[in-house]
PDB file of C-alpha atoms and ligand atoms in Angstrom:
ATOM      1  CA  MET A   1      -6.418 -40.454  35.280  1.00 97.00           C
ATOM      2  CA  LYS A   2      -3.504 -39.259  37.184  1.00 97.00           C
ATOM      3  CA  TYR A   3      -0.890 -36.782  35.426  1.00 98.00           C
ATOM      4  CA  VAL A   4       2.890 -36.585  35.949  1.00 98.00           C
ATOM      5  CA  ILE A   5       4.240 -33.382  34.423  1.00 98.00           C
ATOM      6  CA  GLY A   6       7.892 -32.800  34.148  1.00 98.00           C
ATOM      7  CA  ASN A   7       9.216 -29.174  33.756  1.00 98.00           C
ATOM      8  CA  TRP A   8      12.919 -28.981  32.457  1.00 98.00           C
ATOM      9  CA  LYS A   9      13.085 -25.219  32.673  1.00 98.00           C
ATOM     10  CA  SER A  10      15.972 -23.689  30.950  1.00 98.00           C
ATOM     11  CA  ASN A  11      17.867 -26.782  30.717  1.00 98.00           C
ATOM     12  CA  GLN A  12      18.997 -29.221  28.197  1.00 98.00           C
ATOM     13  CA  ASN A  13      19.932 -28.557  24.579  1.00 98.00           C
ATOM     14  CA  ILE A  14      18.823 -30.780  21.729  1.00 98.00           C
ATOM     15  CA  THR A  15      21.527 -33.169  22.135  1.00 98.00           C
ATOM     16  CA  GLU A  16      21.115 -33.383  25.850  1.00 98.00           C
ATOM     17  CA  SER A  17      17.208 -33.906  25.317  1.00 98.00           C
ATOM     18  CA  LEU A  18      17.838 -36.922  23.110  1.00 98.00           C
ATOM     19  CA  ILE A  19      20.284 -38.636  25.424  1.00 98.00           C
ATOM     20  CA  TRP A  20      17.864 -38.086  28.490  1.00 98.00           C
ATOM     21  CA  LEU A  21      15.104 -40.046  26.342  1.00 98.00           C
ATOM     22  CA  ASP A  22      17.455 -42.780  25.319  1.00 97.00           C
ATOM     23  CA  GLN A  23      18.608 -43.071  29.088  1.00 98.00           C
ATOM     24  CA  LEU A  24      14.807 -42.854  30.147  1.00 98.00           C
ATOM     25  CA  ALA A  25      13.913 -45.723  27.524  1.00 97.00           C
ATOM     26  CA  ALA A  26      16.837 -47.950  28.996  1.00 97.00           C
ATOM     27  CA  LEU A  27      15.498 -47.940  32.151  1.00 97.00           C
ATOM     28  CA  HIS A  28      12.195 -49.341  31.423  1.00 96.00           C
ATOM     29  CA  PRO A  29      10.003 -47.135  33.602  1.00 96.00           C
ATOM     30  CA  LYS A  30       6.557 -48.932  34.449  1.00 95.00           C
ATOM     31  CA  PHE A  31       4.090 -46.893  32.383  1.00 96.00           C
ATOM     32  CA  SER A  32       0.779 -47.149  33.343  1.00 95.00           C
ATOM     33  CA  THR A  33      -2.558 -46.619  31.266  1.00 95.00           C
ATOM     34  CA  GLU A  34      -3.854 -44.653  34.403  1.00 96.00           C
ATOM     35  CA  THR A  35      -0.997 -42.190  34.454  1.00 97.00           C
ATOM     36  CA  THR A  36      -0.331 -39.493  31.457  1.00 98.00           C
ATOM     37  CA  ILE A  37       3.078 -38.392  31.312  1.00 98.00           C
ATOM     38  CA  ILE A  38       3.829 -35.025  29.964  1.00 98.00           C
ATOM     39  CA  LEU A  39       7.182 -33.203  29.561  1.00 98.00           C
ATOM     40  CA  CYS A  40       7.436 -29.463  29.044  1.00 98.00           C
ATOM     41  CA  LEU A  41      10.537 -28.503  27.368  1.00 98.00           C
ATOM     42  CA  PRO A  42      12.312 -25.560  26.163  1.00 98.00           C
ATOM     43  CA  PHE A  43      10.981 -24.431  22.705  1.00 98.00           C
ATOM     44  CA  THR A  44      14.173 -25.554  20.832  1.00 98.00           C
ATOM     45  CA  ASP A  45      14.001 -29.160  21.936  1.00 98.00           C
ATOM     46  CA  ILE A  46      10.419 -29.870  21.037  1.00 98.00           C
ATOM     47  CA  ALA A  47      10.539 -31.116  17.394  1.00 98.00           C
ATOM     48  CA  SER A  48      13.474 -33.397  17.543  1.00 98.00           C
ATOM     49  CA  PHE A  49      12.081 -34.836  21.054  1.00 98.00           C
ATOM     50  CA  ASN A  50       8.682 -35.456  19.125  1.00 98.00           C
ATOM     51  CA  HIS A  51      10.414 -37.377  16.631  1.00 98.00           C
ATOM     52  CA  LYS A  52      12.462 -39.273  18.996  1.00 98.00           C
ATOM     53  CA  ILE A  53       9.550 -40.371  21.436  1.00 97.00           C
ATOM     54  CA  ALA A  54       7.657 -41.402  18.246  1.00 97.00           C
ATOM     55  CA  ASP A  55      10.804 -43.694  17.057  1.00 97.00           C
ATOM     56  CA  LEU A  56      11.101 -45.170  20.551  1.00 96.00           C
ATOM     57  CA  GLY A  57       7.441 -45.778  20.949  1.00 96.00           C
ATOM     58  CA  LEU A  58       7.318 -43.790  24.397  1.00 97.00           C
ATOM     59  CA  PRO A  59       4.131 -42.875  25.815  1.00 97.00           C
ATOM     60  CA  ILE A  60       5.274 -39.299  26.515  1.00 98.00           C
ATOM     61  CA  ILE A  61       3.405 -36.118  25.411  1.00 98.00           C
ATOM     62  CA  SER A  62       5.496 -33.001  24.983  1.00 98.00           C
ATOM     63  CA  GLY A  63       4.650 -29.595  26.165  1.00 98.00           C
ATOM     64  CA  SER A  64       6.210 -26.077  26.063  1.00 98.00           C
ATOM     65  CA  GLN A  65       6.761 -23.897  29.457  1.00 98.00           C
ATOM     66  CA  ASN A  66       5.837 -20.685  28.060  1.00 98.00           C
ATOM     67  CA  VAL A  67       3.929 -19.002  24.917  1.00 98.00           C
ATOM     68  CA  SER A  68       3.285 -15.271  23.855  1.00 98.00           C
ATOM     69  CA  HIS A  69       0.273 -13.579  25.276  1.00 98.00           C
ATOM     70  CA  LEU A  70      -0.003 -11.709  21.802  1.00 98.00           C
ATOM     71  CA  PRO A  71      -1.319 -13.192  18.551  1.00 98.00           C
ATOM     72  CA  PRO A  72       0.743 -13.696  15.195  1.00 98.00           C
ATOM     73  CA  GLY A  73       2.174 -10.234  14.134  1.00 98.00           C
ATOM     74  CA  LYS A  74       4.991  -7.687  14.622  1.00 98.00           C
ATOM     75  CA  HIS A  75       6.485  -9.052  18.024  1.00 98.00           C
ATOM     76  CA  THR A  76      10.102  -9.754  17.265  1.00 98.00           C
ATOM     77  CA  GLY A  77      11.106 -13.056  18.872  1.00 98.00           C
ATOM     78  CA  GLU A  78       7.931 -14.174  20.584  1.00 98.00           C
ATOM     79  CA  ILE A  79       6.712 -17.746  19.985  1.00 98.00           C
ATOM     80  CA  THR A  80       2.847 -17.740  19.573  1.00 98.00           C
ATOM     81  CA  ALA A  81       0.072 -20.392  20.270  1.00 98.00           C
ATOM     82  CA  ASN A  82      -0.390 -20.768  16.762  1.00 98.00           C
ATOM     83  CA  MET A  83       3.538 -21.691  16.291  1.00 98.00           C
ATOM     84  CA  LEU A  84       3.210 -24.319  19.315  1.00 98.00           C
ATOM     85  CA  GLY A  85      -0.199 -25.683  17.922  1.00 98.00           C
ATOM     86  CA  GLU A  86       1.697 -28.105  15.445  1.00 97.00           C
ATOM     87  CA  LEU A  87       4.451 -29.174  18.060  1.00 98.00           C
ATOM     88  CA  VAL A  88       2.614 -29.646  21.496  1.00 98.00           C
ATOM     89  CA  SER A  89      -0.540 -30.472  23.181  1.00 98.00           C
ATOM     90  CA  TYR A  90       0.198 -28.721  26.411  1.00 98.00           C
ATOM     91  CA  CYS A  91       1.697 -25.523  27.887  1.00 98.00           C
ATOM     92  CA  ILE A  92       2.585 -24.268  31.264  1.00 98.00           C
ATOM     93  CA  VAL A  93       1.538 -20.528  32.044  1.00 98.00           C
ATOM     94  CA  GLY A  94       1.911 -18.576  34.923  1.00 97.00           C
ATOM     95  CA  HIS A  95       4.852 -20.330  36.547  1.00 98.00           C
ATOM     96  CA  SER A  96       6.045 -18.364  39.551  1.00 98.00           C
ATOM     97  CA  GLU A  97       9.477 -17.989  37.957  1.00 98.00           C
ATOM     98  CA  ARG A  98       7.944 -15.952  35.035  1.00 98.00           C
ATOM     99  CA  ARG A  99       5.727 -13.873  37.399  1.00 97.00           C
ATOM    100  CA  ARG A 100       9.017 -13.033  39.446  1.00 97.00           C
ATOM    101  CA  GLU A 101      11.601 -12.768  36.770  1.00 98.00           C
ATOM    102  CA  PHE A 102       9.687 -11.359  33.706  1.00 97.00           C
ATOM    103  CA  GLY A 103       6.870  -9.612  35.619  1.00 96.00           C
ATOM    104  CA  GLU A 104       3.923 -11.591  34.284  1.00 97.00           C
ATOM    105  CA  SER A 105       0.472 -10.473  35.595  1.00 98.00           C
ATOM    106  CA  SER A 106      -2.716 -12.408  36.054  1.00 98.00           C
ATOM    107  CA  GLU A 107      -3.987 -10.881  32.877  1.00 98.00           C
ATOM    108  CA  MET A 108      -1.210 -11.787  30.843  1.00 98.00           C
ATOM    109  CA  VAL A 109      -1.458 -15.386  31.957  1.00 98.00           C
ATOM    110  CA  ALA A 110      -5.070 -15.410  31.155  1.00 98.00           C
ATOM    111  CA  GLN A 111      -4.332 -13.950  27.567  1.00 98.00           C
ATOM    112  CA  LYS A 112      -1.957 -16.900  27.198  1.00 98.00           C
ATOM    113  CA  ALA A 113      -4.421 -19.455  28.352  1.00 98.00           C
ATOM    114  CA  ARG A 114      -6.932 -17.974  26.001  1.00 98.00           C
ATOM    115  CA  LEU A 115      -4.873 -18.186  22.864  1.00 98.00           C
ATOM    116  CA  LEU A 116      -3.447 -21.672  23.748  1.00 98.00           C
ATOM    117  CA  LEU A 117      -7.198 -22.730  23.854  1.00 98.00           C
ATOM    118  CA  GLU A 118      -7.854 -21.365  20.393  1.00 98.00           C
ATOM    119  CA  ASN A 119      -5.032 -23.458  19.012  1.00 98.00           C
ATOM    120  CA  SER A 120      -6.144 -26.706  20.755  1.00 98.00           C
ATOM    121  CA  ILE A 121      -3.263 -26.674  23.507  1.00 98.00           C
ATOM    122  CA  THR A 122      -4.131 -27.358  27.020  1.00 98.00           C
ATOM    123  CA  PRO A 123      -2.909 -24.477  29.238  1.00 98.00           C
ATOM    124  CA  ILE A 124      -1.168 -25.870  32.592  1.00 98.00           C
ATOM    125  CA  VAL A 125      -1.836 -22.994  34.890  1.00 98.00           C
ATOM    126  CA  CYS A 126       0.394 -22.718  37.831  1.00 98.00           C
ATOM    127  CA  LEU A 127      -1.065 -21.092  41.051  1.00 98.00           C
ATOM    128  CA  ASP A 128      -0.027 -19.863  44.495  1.00 98.00           C
ATOM    129  CA  THR A 129      -2.434 -18.642  47.243  1.00 97.00           C
ATOM    130  CA  PRO A 130      -1.546 -15.094  47.192  1.00 97.00           C
ATOM    131  CA  TYR A 131      -2.816 -14.575  43.654  1.00 97.00           C
ATOM    132  CA  MET A 132      -5.061 -17.556  43.337  1.00 97.00           C
ATOM    133  CA  ASP A 133      -8.181 -15.954  43.261  1.00 98.00           C
ATOM    134  CA  GLU A 134      -7.107 -12.929  41.427  1.00 98.00           C
ATOM    135  CA  GLN A 135      -5.501 -15.460  38.702  1.00 98.00           C
ATOM    136  CA  ILE A 136      -8.852 -17.698  38.380  1.00 98.00           C
ATOM    137  CA  LYS A 137     -10.981 -14.336  38.232  1.00 98.00           C
ATOM    138  CA  ALA A 138      -8.914 -13.168  35.490  1.00 98.00           C
ATOM    139  CA  MET A 139      -9.308 -16.392  33.391  1.00 98.00           C
ATOM    140  CA  PHE A 140     -13.331 -15.914  33.901  1.00 98.00           C
ATOM    141  CA  ASN A 141     -12.640 -11.967  32.918  1.00 98.00           C
ATOM    142  CA  PHE A 142     -11.080 -13.170  29.810  1.00 98.00           C
ATOM    143  CA  ASP A 143     -13.464 -15.985  28.851  1.00 97.00           C
ATOM    144  CA  VAL A 144     -11.096 -18.531  29.245  1.00 98.00           C
ATOM    145  CA  ASP A 145     -12.914 -22.019  29.412  1.00 98.00           C
ATOM    146  CA  VAL A 146     -11.406 -23.226  32.629  1.00 98.00           C
ATOM    147  CA  SER A 147     -12.840 -26.730  32.175  1.00 98.00           C
ATOM    148  CA  ARG A 148     -10.387 -27.161  29.438  1.00 98.00           C
ATOM    149  CA  CYS A 149      -7.572 -26.001  31.284  1.00 98.00           C
ATOM    150  CA  PHE A 150      -5.222 -27.708  33.875  1.00 98.00           C
ATOM    151  CA  PHE A 151      -4.322 -26.071  37.439  1.00 98.00           C
ATOM    152  CA  VAL A 152      -1.436 -26.780  39.405  1.00 98.00           C
ATOM    153  CA  TYR A 153      -0.915 -25.511  43.387  1.00 98.00           C
ATOM    154  CA  GLU A 154       2.550 -24.567  43.383  1.00 98.00           C
ATOM    155  CA  PRO A 155       3.557 -23.077  46.696  1.00 98.00           C
ATOM    156  CA  ILE A 156       6.686 -20.894  46.174  1.00 97.00           C
ATOM    157  CA  ASP A 157       8.306 -21.974  49.339  1.00 96.00           C
ATOM    158  CA  ALA A 158       8.381 -25.514  48.236  1.00 98.00           C
ATOM    159  CA  ILE A 159       9.670 -25.097  44.773  1.00 97.00           C
ATOM    160  CA  GLY A 160      13.359 -26.434  44.244  1.00 95.00           C
ATOM    161  CA  THR A 161      14.024 -26.726  48.377  1.00 97.00           C
ATOM    162  CA  GLY A 162      13.388 -30.353  48.848  1.00 96.00           C
ATOM    163  CA  LYS A 163      10.761 -29.516  51.298  1.00 97.00           C
ATOM    164  CA  PRO A 164       7.168 -30.302  49.913  1.00 98.00           C
ATOM    165  CA  ILE A 165       4.081 -29.311  52.055  1.00 97.00           C
ATOM    166  CA  ASP A 166       1.943 -31.842  53.762  1.00 98.00           C
ATOM    167  CA  PRO A 167      -0.041 -33.880  51.125  1.00 98.00           C
ATOM    168  CA  ILE A 168      -3.232 -33.223  53.115  1.00 98.00           C
ATOM    169  CA  ASP A 169      -2.576 -29.355  53.276  1.00 98.00           C
ATOM    170  CA  ALA A 170      -1.896 -29.568  49.621  1.00 98.00           C
ATOM    171  CA  ASN A 171      -5.258 -31.473  48.978  1.00 98.00           C
ATOM    172  CA  HIS A 172      -7.023 -28.683  51.054  1.00 98.00           C
ATOM    173  CA  ILE A 173      -5.712 -25.961  48.523  1.00 98.00           C
ATOM    174  CA  THR A 174      -6.305 -28.040  45.237  1.00 98.00           C
ATOM    175  CA  SER A 175      -9.886 -28.493  46.480  1.00 98.00           C
ATOM    176  CA  GLN A 176     -10.340 -24.849  46.854  1.00 98.00           C
ATOM    177  CA  ILE A 177      -8.894 -24.319  43.178  1.00 98.00           C
ATOM    178  CA  GLY A 178     -11.456 -27.240  42.043  1.00 98.00           C
ATOM    179  CA  PHE A 179     -14.225 -25.244  43.876  1.00 97.00           C
ATOM    180  CA  LEU A 180     -13.280 -21.875  42.326  1.00 97.00           C
ATOM    181  CA  THR A 181     -13.133 -23.451  38.710  1.00 97.00           C
ATOM    182  CA  ASP A 182     -16.244 -25.294  38.986  1.00 95.00           C
ATOM    183  CA  ASN A 183     -14.433 -28.808  39.803  1.00 95.00           C
ATOM    184  CA  SER A 184     -14.408 -29.075  35.917  1.00 95.00           C
ATOM    185  CA  ALA A 185     -10.539 -29.168  35.771  1.00 98.00           C
ATOM    186  CA  PRO A 186      -7.747 -31.487  36.643  1.00 98.00           C
ATOM    187  CA  VAL A 187      -5.916 -29.896  39.835  1.00 98.00           C
ATOM    188  CA  LEU A 188      -2.214 -30.994  40.572  1.00 98.00           C
ATOM    189  CA  TYR A 189       0.680 -30.195  43.295  1.00 98.00           C
ATOM    190  CA  GLY A 190       3.874 -29.103  42.380  1.00 98.00           C
ATOM    191  CA  GLY A 191       6.867 -28.511  44.700  1.00 98.00           C
ATOM    192  CA  SER A 192       9.822 -30.631  45.374  1.00 98.00           C
ATOM    193  CA  ILE A 193       8.175 -33.964  44.078  1.00 98.00           C
ATOM    194  CA  SER A 194      10.312 -37.141  44.184  1.00 98.00           C
ATOM    195  CA  SER A 195       9.712 -41.003  44.015  1.00 97.00           C
ATOM    196  CA  ASP A 196       9.578 -40.967  47.808  1.00 98.00           C
ATOM    197  CA  ASN A 197       6.403 -38.666  47.918  1.00 98.00           C
ATOM    198  CA  ALA A 198       4.735 -38.567  44.593  1.00 98.00           C
ATOM    199  CA  ALA A 199       2.197 -41.343  45.555  1.00 98.00           C
ATOM    200  CA  ALA A 200       1.249 -39.658  48.978  1.00 98.00           C
ATOM    201  CA  PHE A 201       0.135 -36.695  46.816  1.00 98.00           C
ATOM    202  CA  THR A 202      -1.714 -38.353  44.283  1.00 98.00           C
ATOM    203  CA  ASN A 203      -3.476 -40.593  46.752  1.00 97.00           C
ATOM    204  CA  GLN A 204      -5.419 -37.531  48.074  1.00 98.00           C
ATOM    205  CA  ASN A 205      -8.839 -37.305  46.870  1.00 97.00           C
ATOM    206  CA  ARG A 206      -8.373 -33.704  45.008  1.00 98.00           C
ATOM    207  CA  ILE A 207      -5.021 -34.137  43.582  1.00 98.00           C
ATOM    208  CA  ASP A 208      -5.177 -35.325  40.026  1.00 98.00           C
ATOM    209  CA  GLY A 209      -1.297 -35.579  39.690  1.00 98.00           C
ATOM    210  CA  VAL A 210       2.107 -33.709  40.266  1.00 98.00           C
ATOM    211  CA  LEU A 211       4.344 -31.362  38.528  1.00 98.00           C
ATOM    212  CA  VAL A 212       7.985 -32.170  38.647  1.00 98.00           C
ATOM    213  CA  GLY A 213      10.837 -29.699  38.267  1.00 98.00           C
ATOM    214  CA  THR A 214      14.169 -30.821  39.810  1.00 98.00           C
ATOM    215  CA  ASP A 215      13.687 -34.737  39.593  1.00 98.00           C
ATOM    216  CA  SER A 216      12.683 -34.399  35.855  1.00 98.00           C
ATOM    217  CA  LEU A 217      15.904 -33.469  34.805  1.00 98.00           C
ATOM    218  CA  GLU A 218      17.500 -37.091  35.926  1.00 98.00           C
ATOM    219  CA  PRO A 219      16.089 -39.989  33.825  1.00 98.00           C
ATOM    220  CA  THR A 220      16.656 -42.381  36.728  1.00 98.00           C
ATOM    221  CA  LEU A 221      14.788 -40.060  39.171  1.00 98.00           C
ATOM    222  CA  PHE A 222      11.955 -39.358  36.849  1.00 98.00           C
ATOM    223  CA  ALA A 223      11.807 -42.764  35.918  1.00 98.00           C
ATOM    224  CA  SER A 224      11.261 -43.873  39.630  1.00 98.00           C
ATOM    225  CA  ILE A 225       8.507 -41.025  39.872  1.00 98.00           C
ATOM    226  CA  ILE A 226       6.616 -42.749  36.855  1.00 97.00           C
ATOM    227  CA  THR A 227       7.195 -46.501  38.631  1.00 97.00           C
ATOM    228  CA  SER A 228       6.224 -45.216  41.898  1.00 97.00           C
ATOM    229  CA  LEU A 229       2.775 -44.131  40.424  1.00 95.00           C
ATOM    230  CA  SER A 230       1.852 -47.231  38.307  1.00 89.00           C
TER     231      SER A 230
HETATM  232  C1  PEP B 301       8.508 -26.278  39.493  1.00 69.82           C
HETATM  233  O1  PEP B 301       9.355 -25.491  39.504  1.00 69.82           O
HETATM  234  O2  PEP B 301       7.410 -26.111  38.946  1.00 69.82           O
HETATM  235  C2  PEP B 301       8.878 -27.283  40.529  1.00 69.82           C
HETATM  236  C3  PEP B 301       7.782 -28.139  40.898  1.00 69.82           C
HETATM  237  O3  PEP B 301      10.060 -27.603  40.640  1.00 69.82           O
HETATM  238  P1  PEP B 301      10.724 -28.555  41.923  1.00 69.82           P
HETATM  239  O4  PEP B 301      10.139 -29.956  41.581  1.00 69.82           O
HETATM  240  O5  PEP B 301      12.122 -28.662  41.590  1.00 69.82           O
HETATM  241  O6  PEP B 301      10.155 -28.094  43.318  1.00 69.82           O
END
């Protein structure tokens, strides 16, 4: 199985997200039973998005982009894994933007992963080489079952730049991530993925899919990526 994960980041309100779905459906992308499509949305979009994918019969699974590192309780404004459990099957954790802009540590990311698993949500753990070992070690320290997680190698210099790294170099790092996680979990690549390059990454022997930021926002570009992998 290969995976395409979209990450809308802080874009699209409810209305825009539903228009995006209508536009995607109208493009008739070539979905394959060998490729799972996951779209990670802003919290506010998820409920109505779920209704609409069911109405349209689209093989897309929703995810979120973040979760609290705390359990339910007195934490004003936090969205807990327990709340998300009724809405999503996947959740991105540890994206480099959250580390940079919100000071998230490897320990917080491990706590999030653990709470997600307790609520039957698959954590999609983003990694880059400077903190890859530390993050994976933190997962083991917090007793996170890494075999139930996804990992994504996301070199920071390749994110949003239009300049992906060489797929062979990416495969080298994803292999290392696989080794550190007992080769028990899918390992993906993210960073300037487009329909022109997605297959070059998924054709590597240790890359199980791609995480797409910029090109997931535009239905035509996202549909082309889906079709390019079918
Ligand atoms: C990302 O932010 O995770 C990402 C992969 O973005 P982009 O596709 O724009 O490089």
